């Protein structure tokens, strides 16, 4: 059986030649031009073995990525949110021979890595929860299977104007946004990240301007968009908002839908080519991350989600497992909907021996409009503490009252006894990953002096 090939799928299922495929502020590429533009760049990759992409979100980013796919050249997206040390680690470990940036195509002077699996099409680096993120080797076929499954699940609800809100170096946007979008026949808008404004303050304006029908967000950005909709009005063209990257409280999704935002939660892993499961307009269950995509096989073992034949070729320097233990705690209901309750490695064990998933409590805290960010700590402690980043207009008394109400919903061993108001977790202070998840080790180490103090 022939392995799925993105360029072949696009060629076998042509869109109208006068339909826009890709658009940014600099250029517009129609579906009728797409293959010619890909081939023009592919001809420039003759001496390239491993291509690093260090560009802002743009049509050029996509075309060079597709040119690498068409040429069977390994592509390594270099995330803009990585530190210089992480970027250099990625270049060295992947053996990137050439880098395409705003300066053009340049040799890196780095030696090619001879140990990369032979069918690797892309090396994507994990979101930076450690200083040296792992390189995940993916074949083209594994990424295409995910893309096709997404299109089959969503059908015509996905077709329309898709705007890339996340950096393209994030696999979720790269695969579910670009690859699936092109297969479905979407008109894809690419905006330089700064066009969304600091902390995405101009996101609403951009979505309204382009009559955007689908976007992919992480919970942190969704919360920003919800506040903008409250102040600036609805986004009537939005038909599908996919949420992934971190746990989100079902109440937040309810609130978003009341604001007219059609939010659907999903779950994904780089090791599985991005999306594993997804809620959709036709199949959805609030509080779950949806049903498994058609090609995915998974089970639960000792509370952990296990993926059979996950699709990745292994981490750099390691062999691919046939069975992948995700590290995520989850369960399936009787109808096949998957729920994720936390990360196995994040489990807190209190001084009383109680095992607690911090994501469970954090999702309750983040359902409050007064709380912008929250991290729960308390491993080996008698009581749990919460590091709280408040919304600017909120009062501490109001937040304390909210937490008191939340405590009433929790068993005694999981209640928050200490509250510490802290500065925002961000990429700049290295306390957030590129997908908006807290880097717990960094945060806990930074605030370790608060562990036994009361507030």
mmCIF file with all atom_site columns, C-alpha atoms in Angstrom, residues 273-387:
data_model
loop_
_atom_site.group_PDB
_atom_site.id
_atom_site.type_symbol
_atom_site.label_atom_id
_atom_site.label_alt_id
_atom_site.label_comp_id
_atom_site.label_asym_id
_atom_site.label_entity_id
_atom_site.label_seq_id
_atom_site.pdbx_PDB_ins_code
_atom_site.Cartn_x
_atom_site.Cartn_y
_atom_site.Cartn_z
_atom_site.occupancy
_atom_site.B_iso_or_equiv
_atom_site.pdbx_formal_charge
_atom_site.auth_seq_id
_atom_site.auth_comp_id
_atom_site.auth_asym_id
_atom_site.auth_atom_id
_atom_site.pdbx_PDB_model_num
ATOM 1   C CA . UNK A 1 273 ? 1.825   13.930 14.323 1.00 0.00 ? 273 UNK A CA 1
ATOM 2   C CA . UNK A 1 274 ? -0.241  16.454 16.356 1.00 0.00 ? 274 UNK A CA 1
ATOM 3   C CA . UNK A 1 275 ? -3.982  15.724 16.763 1.00 0.00 ? 275 UNK A CA 1
ATOM 4   C CA . UNK A 1 276 ? -5.065  12.490 18.480 1.00 0.00 ? 276 UNK A CA 1
ATOM 5   C CA . UNK A 1 277 ? -8.703  13.236 19.277 1.00 0.00 ? 277 UNK A CA 1
ATOM 6   C CA . UNK A 1 278 ? -11.115 16.082 18.612 1.00 0.00 ? 278 UNK A CA 1
ATOM 7   C CA . UNK A 1 279 ? -14.631 17.247 19.324 1.00 0.00 ? 279 UNK A CA 1
ATOM 8   C CA . UNK A 1 280 ? -16.557 18.431 16.275 1.00 0.00 ? 280 UNK A CA 1
ATOM 9   C CA . UNK A 1 281 ? -19.912 20.076 15.557 1.00 0.00 ? 281 UNK A CA 1
ATOM 10  C CA . UNK A 1 282 ? -21.394 16.612 14.910 1.00 0.00 ? 282 UNK A CA 1
ATOM 11  C CA . UNK A 1 283 ? -19.633 14.600 17.639 1.00 0.00 ? 283 UNK A CA 1
ATOM 12  C CA . UNK A 1 284 ? -18.949 16.426 20.855 1.00 0.00 ? 284 UNK A CA 1
ATOM 13  C CA . UNK A 1 285 ? -19.069 15.973 24.603 1.00 0.00 ? 285 UNK A CA 1
ATOM 14  C CA . UNK A 1 286 ? -18.261 18.850 26.927 1.00 0.00 ? 286 UNK A CA 1
ATOM 15  C CA . UNK A 1 287 ? -15.476 17.999 29.360 1.00 0.00 ? 287 UNK A CA 1
ATOM 16  C CA . UNK A 1 288 ? -13.883 15.547 26.930 1.00 0.00 ? 288 UNK A CA 1
ATOM 17  C CA . UNK A 1 289 ? -11.234 16.026 24.249 1.00 0.00 ? 289 UNK A CA 1
ATOM 18  C CA . UNK A 1 290 ? -13.447 14.242 21.757 1.00 0.00 ? 290 UNK A CA 1
ATOM 19  C CA . UNK A 1 291 ? -13.225 10.894 20.016 1.00 0.00 ? 291 UNK A CA 1
ATOM 20  C CA . UNK A 1 292 ? -10.040 9.426  18.566 1.00 0.00 ? 292 UNK A CA 1
ATOM 21  C CA . UNK A 1 293 ? -9.319  10.301 14.946 1.00 0.00 ? 293 UNK A CA 1
ATOM 22  C CA . UNK A 1 294 ? -10.071 7.438  12.566 1.00 0.00 ? 294 UNK A CA 1
ATOM 23  C CA . UNK A 1 295 ? -6.458  6.228  12.233 1.00 0.00 ? 295 UNK A CA 1
ATOM 24  C CA . UNK A 1 296 ? -5.604  6.334  15.967 1.00 0.00 ? 296 UNK A CA 1
ATOM 25  C CA . UNK A 1 297 ? -5.627  3.324  18.307 1.00 0.00 ? 297 UNK A CA 1
ATOM 26  C CA . UNK A 1 298 ? -5.379  4.020  22.048 1.00 0.00 ? 298 UNK A CA 1
ATOM 27  C CA . UNK A 1 299 ? -6.152  2.443  25.410 1.00 0.00 ? 299 UNK A CA 1
ATOM 28  C CA . UNK A 1 300 ? -5.837  3.216  29.121 1.00 0.00 ? 300 UNK A CA 1
ATOM 29  C CA . UNK A 1 301 ? -3.311  1.389  31.299 1.00 0.00 ? 301 UNK A CA 1
ATOM 30  C CA . UNK A 1 302 ? -3.034  2.205  35.000 1.00 0.00 ? 302 UNK A CA 1
ATOM 31  C CA . UNK A 1 303 ? -4.808  5.484  34.291 1.00 0.00 ? 303 UNK A CA 1
ATOM 32  C CA . UNK A 1 304 ? -2.384  6.501  31.520 1.00 0.00 ? 304 UNK A CA 1
ATOM 33  C CA . UNK A 1 305 ? -3.256  7.002  27.841 1.00 0.00 ? 305 UNK A CA 1
ATOM 34  C CA . UNK A 1 306 ? -1.342  4.504  25.688 1.00 0.00 ? 306 UNK A CA 1
ATOM 35  C CA . UNK A 1 307 ? -1.086  4.913  21.902 1.00 0.00 ? 307 UNK A CA 1
ATOM 36  C CA . UNK A 1 308 ? -0.447  1.885  19.690 1.00 0.00 ? 308 UNK A CA 1
ATOM 37  C CA . UNK A 1 309 ? 1.792   2.572  16.668 1.00 0.00 ? 309 UNK A CA 1
ATOM 38  C CA . UNK A 1 310 ? 1.866   6.316  17.394 1.00 0.00 ? 310 UNK A CA 1
ATOM 39  C CA . UNK A 1 311 ? 3.350   7.252  14.045 1.00 0.00 ? 311 UNK A CA 1
ATOM 40  C CA . UNK A 1 312 ? 6.620   8.914  14.936 1.00 0.00 ? 312 UNK A CA 1
ATOM 41  C CA . UNK A 1 313 ? 9.930   7.378  13.942 1.00 0.00 ? 313 UNK A CA 1
ATOM 42  C CA . UNK A 1 314 ? 11.511  7.999  17.328 1.00 0.00 ? 314 UNK A CA 1
ATOM 43  C CA . UNK A 1 315 ? 13.287  10.826 19.073 1.00 0.00 ? 315 UNK A CA 1
ATOM 44  C CA . UNK A 1 316 ? 16.651  11.856 17.686 1.00 0.00 ? 316 UNK A CA 1
ATOM 45  C CA . UNK A 1 317 ? 19.051  9.139  18.723 1.00 0.00 ? 317 UNK A CA 1
ATOM 46  C CA . UNK A 1 318 ? 16.287  6.782  19.915 1.00 0.00 ? 318 UNK A CA 1
ATOM 47  C CA . UNK A 1 319 ? 14.188  4.089  18.254 1.00 0.00 ? 319 UNK A CA 1
ATOM 48  C CA . UNK A 1 320 ? 10.442  4.423  17.755 1.00 0.00 ? 320 UNK A CA 1
ATOM 49  C CA . UNK A 1 321 ? 8.289   2.492  20.241 1.00 0.00 ? 321 UNK A CA 1
ATOM 50  C CA . UNK A 1 322 ? 5.407   0.394  18.925 1.00 0.00 ? 322 UNK A CA 1
ATOM 51  C CA . UNK A 1 323 ? 3.458   1.373  22.018 1.00 0.00 ? 323 UNK A CA 1
ATOM 52  C CA . UNK A 1 324 ? 3.781   4.918  23.329 1.00 0.00 ? 324 UNK A CA 1
ATOM 53  C CA . UNK A 1 325 ? 3.036   5.785  26.955 1.00 0.00 ? 325 UNK A CA 1
ATOM 54  C CA . UNK A 1 326 ? 1.887   9.397  26.686 1.00 0.00 ? 326 UNK A CA 1
ATOM 55  C CA . UNK A 1 327 ? 2.327   10.408 30.322 1.00 0.00 ? 327 UNK A CA 1
ATOM 56  C CA . UNK A 1 328 ? -1.219  11.807 30.237 1.00 0.00 ? 328 UNK A CA 1
ATOM 57  C CA . UNK A 1 329 ? -3.833  10.632 32.726 1.00 0.00 ? 329 UNK A CA 1
ATOM 58  C CA . UNK A 1 330 ? -7.139  9.926  31.051 1.00 0.00 ? 330 UNK A CA 1
ATOM 59  C CA . UNK A 1 331 ? -10.193 7.756  30.576 1.00 0.00 ? 331 UNK A CA 1
ATOM 60  C CA . UNK A 1 332 ? -12.717 6.775  27.906 1.00 0.00 ? 332 UNK A CA 1
ATOM 61  C CA . UNK A 1 333 ? -16.451 6.960  28.588 1.00 0.00 ? 333 UNK A CA 1
ATOM 62  C CA . UNK A 1 334 ? -18.952 4.400  27.324 1.00 0.00 ? 334 UNK A CA 1
ATOM 63  C CA . UNK A 1 335 ? -19.367 6.290  24.034 1.00 0.00 ? 335 UNK A CA 1
ATOM 64  C CA . UNK A 1 336 ? -15.660 6.496  23.261 1.00 0.00 ? 336 UNK A CA 1
ATOM 65  C CA . UNK A 1 337 ? -15.046 10.095 24.305 1.00 0.00 ? 337 UNK A CA 1
ATOM 66  C CA . UNK A 1 338 ? -11.616 10.644 25.831 1.00 0.00 ? 338 UNK A CA 1
ATOM 67  C CA . UNK A 1 339 ? -11.042 12.833 28.886 1.00 0.00 ? 339 UNK A CA 1
ATOM 68  C CA . UNK A 1 340 ? -7.592  14.024 29.979 1.00 0.00 ? 340 UNK A CA 1
ATOM 69  C CA . UNK A 1 341 ? -7.257  14.961 33.641 1.00 0.00 ? 341 UNK A CA 1
ATOM 70  C CA . UNK A 1 342 ? -3.551  15.784 33.937 1.00 0.00 ? 342 UNK A CA 1
ATOM 71  C CA . UNK A 1 343 ? 0.064   14.821 33.429 1.00 0.00 ? 343 UNK A CA 1
ATOM 72  C CA . UNK A 1 344 ? 1.425   11.806 35.270 1.00 0.00 ? 344 UNK A CA 1
ATOM 73  C CA . UNK A 1 345 ? 4.745   13.549 35.961 1.00 0.00 ? 345 UNK A CA 1
ATOM 74  C CA . UNK A 1 346 ? 2.974   16.599 37.407 1.00 0.00 ? 346 UNK A CA 1
ATOM 75  C CA . UNK A 1 347 ? 1.199   14.626 40.115 1.00 0.00 ? 347 UNK A CA 1
ATOM 76  C CA . UNK A 1 348 ? 1.607   16.236 43.545 1.00 0.00 ? 348 UNK A CA 1
ATOM 77  C CA . UNK A 1 349 ? 1.897   13.943 46.556 1.00 0.00 ? 349 UNK A CA 1
ATOM 78  C CA . UNK A 1 350 ? 1.013   15.788 49.736 1.00 0.00 ? 350 UNK A CA 1
ATOM 79  C CA . UNK A 1 351 ? 2.487   15.157 53.166 1.00 0.00 ? 351 UNK A CA 1
ATOM 80  C CA . UNK A 1 352 ? -0.617  13.053 53.846 1.00 0.00 ? 352 UNK A CA 1
ATOM 81  C CA . UNK A 1 353 ? 0.137   10.832 50.830 1.00 0.00 ? 353 UNK A CA 1
ATOM 82  C CA . UNK A 1 354 ? -2.696  12.146 48.671 1.00 0.00 ? 354 UNK A CA 1
ATOM 83  C CA . UNK A 1 355 ? -2.067  12.117 44.900 1.00 0.00 ? 355 UNK A CA 1
ATOM 84  C CA . UNK A 1 356 ? -3.376  15.264 43.226 1.00 0.00 ? 356 UNK A CA 1
ATOM 85  C CA . UNK A 1 357 ? -3.270  16.380 39.595 1.00 0.00 ? 357 UNK A CA 1
ATOM 86  C CA . UNK A 1 358 ? -2.605  20.159 39.660 1.00 0.00 ? 358 UNK A CA 1
ATOM 87  C CA . UNK A 1 359 ? -4.318  20.632 36.276 1.00 0.00 ? 359 UNK A CA 1
ATOM 88  C CA . UNK A 1 360 ? -7.622  19.590 37.874 1.00 0.00 ? 360 UNK A CA 1
ATOM 89  C CA . UNK A 1 361 ? -7.541  22.477 40.355 1.00 0.00 ? 361 UNK A CA 1
ATOM 90  C CA . UNK A 1 362 ? -5.949  24.937 37.944 1.00 0.00 ? 362 UNK A CA 1
ATOM 91  C CA . UNK A 1 363 ? -8.778  24.438 35.466 1.00 0.00 ? 363 UNK A CA 1
ATOM 92  C CA . UNK A 1 364 ? -11.250 25.444 38.192 1.00 0.00 ? 364 UNK A CA 1
ATOM 93  C CA . UNK A 1 365 ? -9.202  28.519 39.058 1.00 0.00 ? 365 UNK A CA 1
ATOM 94  C CA . UNK A 1 366 ? -8.938  29.552 35.417 1.00 0.00 ? 366 UNK A CA 1
ATOM 95  C CA . UNK A 1 367 ? -12.700 29.421 34.981 1.00 0.00 ? 367 UNK A CA 1
ATOM 96  C CA . UNK A 1 368 ? -12.762 32.672 36.994 1.00 0.00 ? 368 UNK A CA 1
ATOM 97  C CA . UNK A 1 369 ? -12.718 35.890 34.970 1.00 0.00 ? 369 UNK A CA 1
ATOM 98  C CA . UNK A 1 370 ? -10.505 37.438 37.675 1.00 0.00 ? 370 UNK A CA 1
ATOM 99  C CA . UNK A 1 371 ? -7.650  34.962 37.272 1.00 0.00 ? 371 UNK A CA 1
ATOM 100 C CA . UNK A 1 372 ? -5.393  35.191 34.211 1.00 0.00 ? 372 UNK A CA 1
ATOM 101 C CA . UNK A 1 373 ? -2.948  32.387 35.090 1.00 0.00 ? 373 UNK A CA 1
ATOM 102 C CA . UNK A 1 374 ? -2.573  29.879 37.895 1.00 0.00 ? 374 UNK A CA 1
ATOM 103 C CA . UNK A 1 375 ? -0.137  27.187 38.995 1.00 0.00 ? 375 UNK A CA 1
ATOM 104 C CA . UNK A 1 376 ? -0.845  24.899 41.932 1.00 0.00 ? 376 UNK A CA 1
ATOM 105 C CA . UNK A 1 377 ? 2.106   23.730 44.041 1.00 0.00 ? 377 UNK A CA 1
ATOM 106 C CA . UNK A 1 378 ? 2.472   21.660 47.189 1.00 0.00 ? 378 UNK A CA 1
ATOM 107 C CA . UNK A 1 379 ? 4.441   18.476 46.547 1.00 0.00 ? 379 UNK A CA 1
ATOM 108 C CA . UNK A 1 380 ? 5.382   16.956 49.949 1.00 0.00 ? 380 UNK A CA 1
ATOM 109 C CA . UNK A 1 381 ? 3.596   19.831 51.714 1.00 0.00 ? 381 UNK A CA 1
ATOM 110 C CA . UNK A 1 382 ? 0.702   19.585 54.165 1.00 0.00 ? 382 UNK A CA 1
ATOM 111 C CA . UNK A 1 383 ? -1.426  22.035 52.153 1.00 0.00 ? 383 UNK A CA 1
ATOM 112 C CA . UNK A 1 384 ? -1.653  23.147 48.540 1.00 0.00 ? 384 UNK A CA 1
ATOM 113 C CA . UNK A 1 385 ? -0.738  26.668 47.448 1.00 0.00 ? 385 UNK A CA 1
ATOM 114 C CA . UNK A 1 386 ? -1.717  28.601 44.333 1.00 0.00 ? 386 UNK A CA 1
ATOM 115 C CA . UNK A 1 387 ? 0.478   31.021 42.406 1.00 0.00 ? 387 UNK A CA 1
#
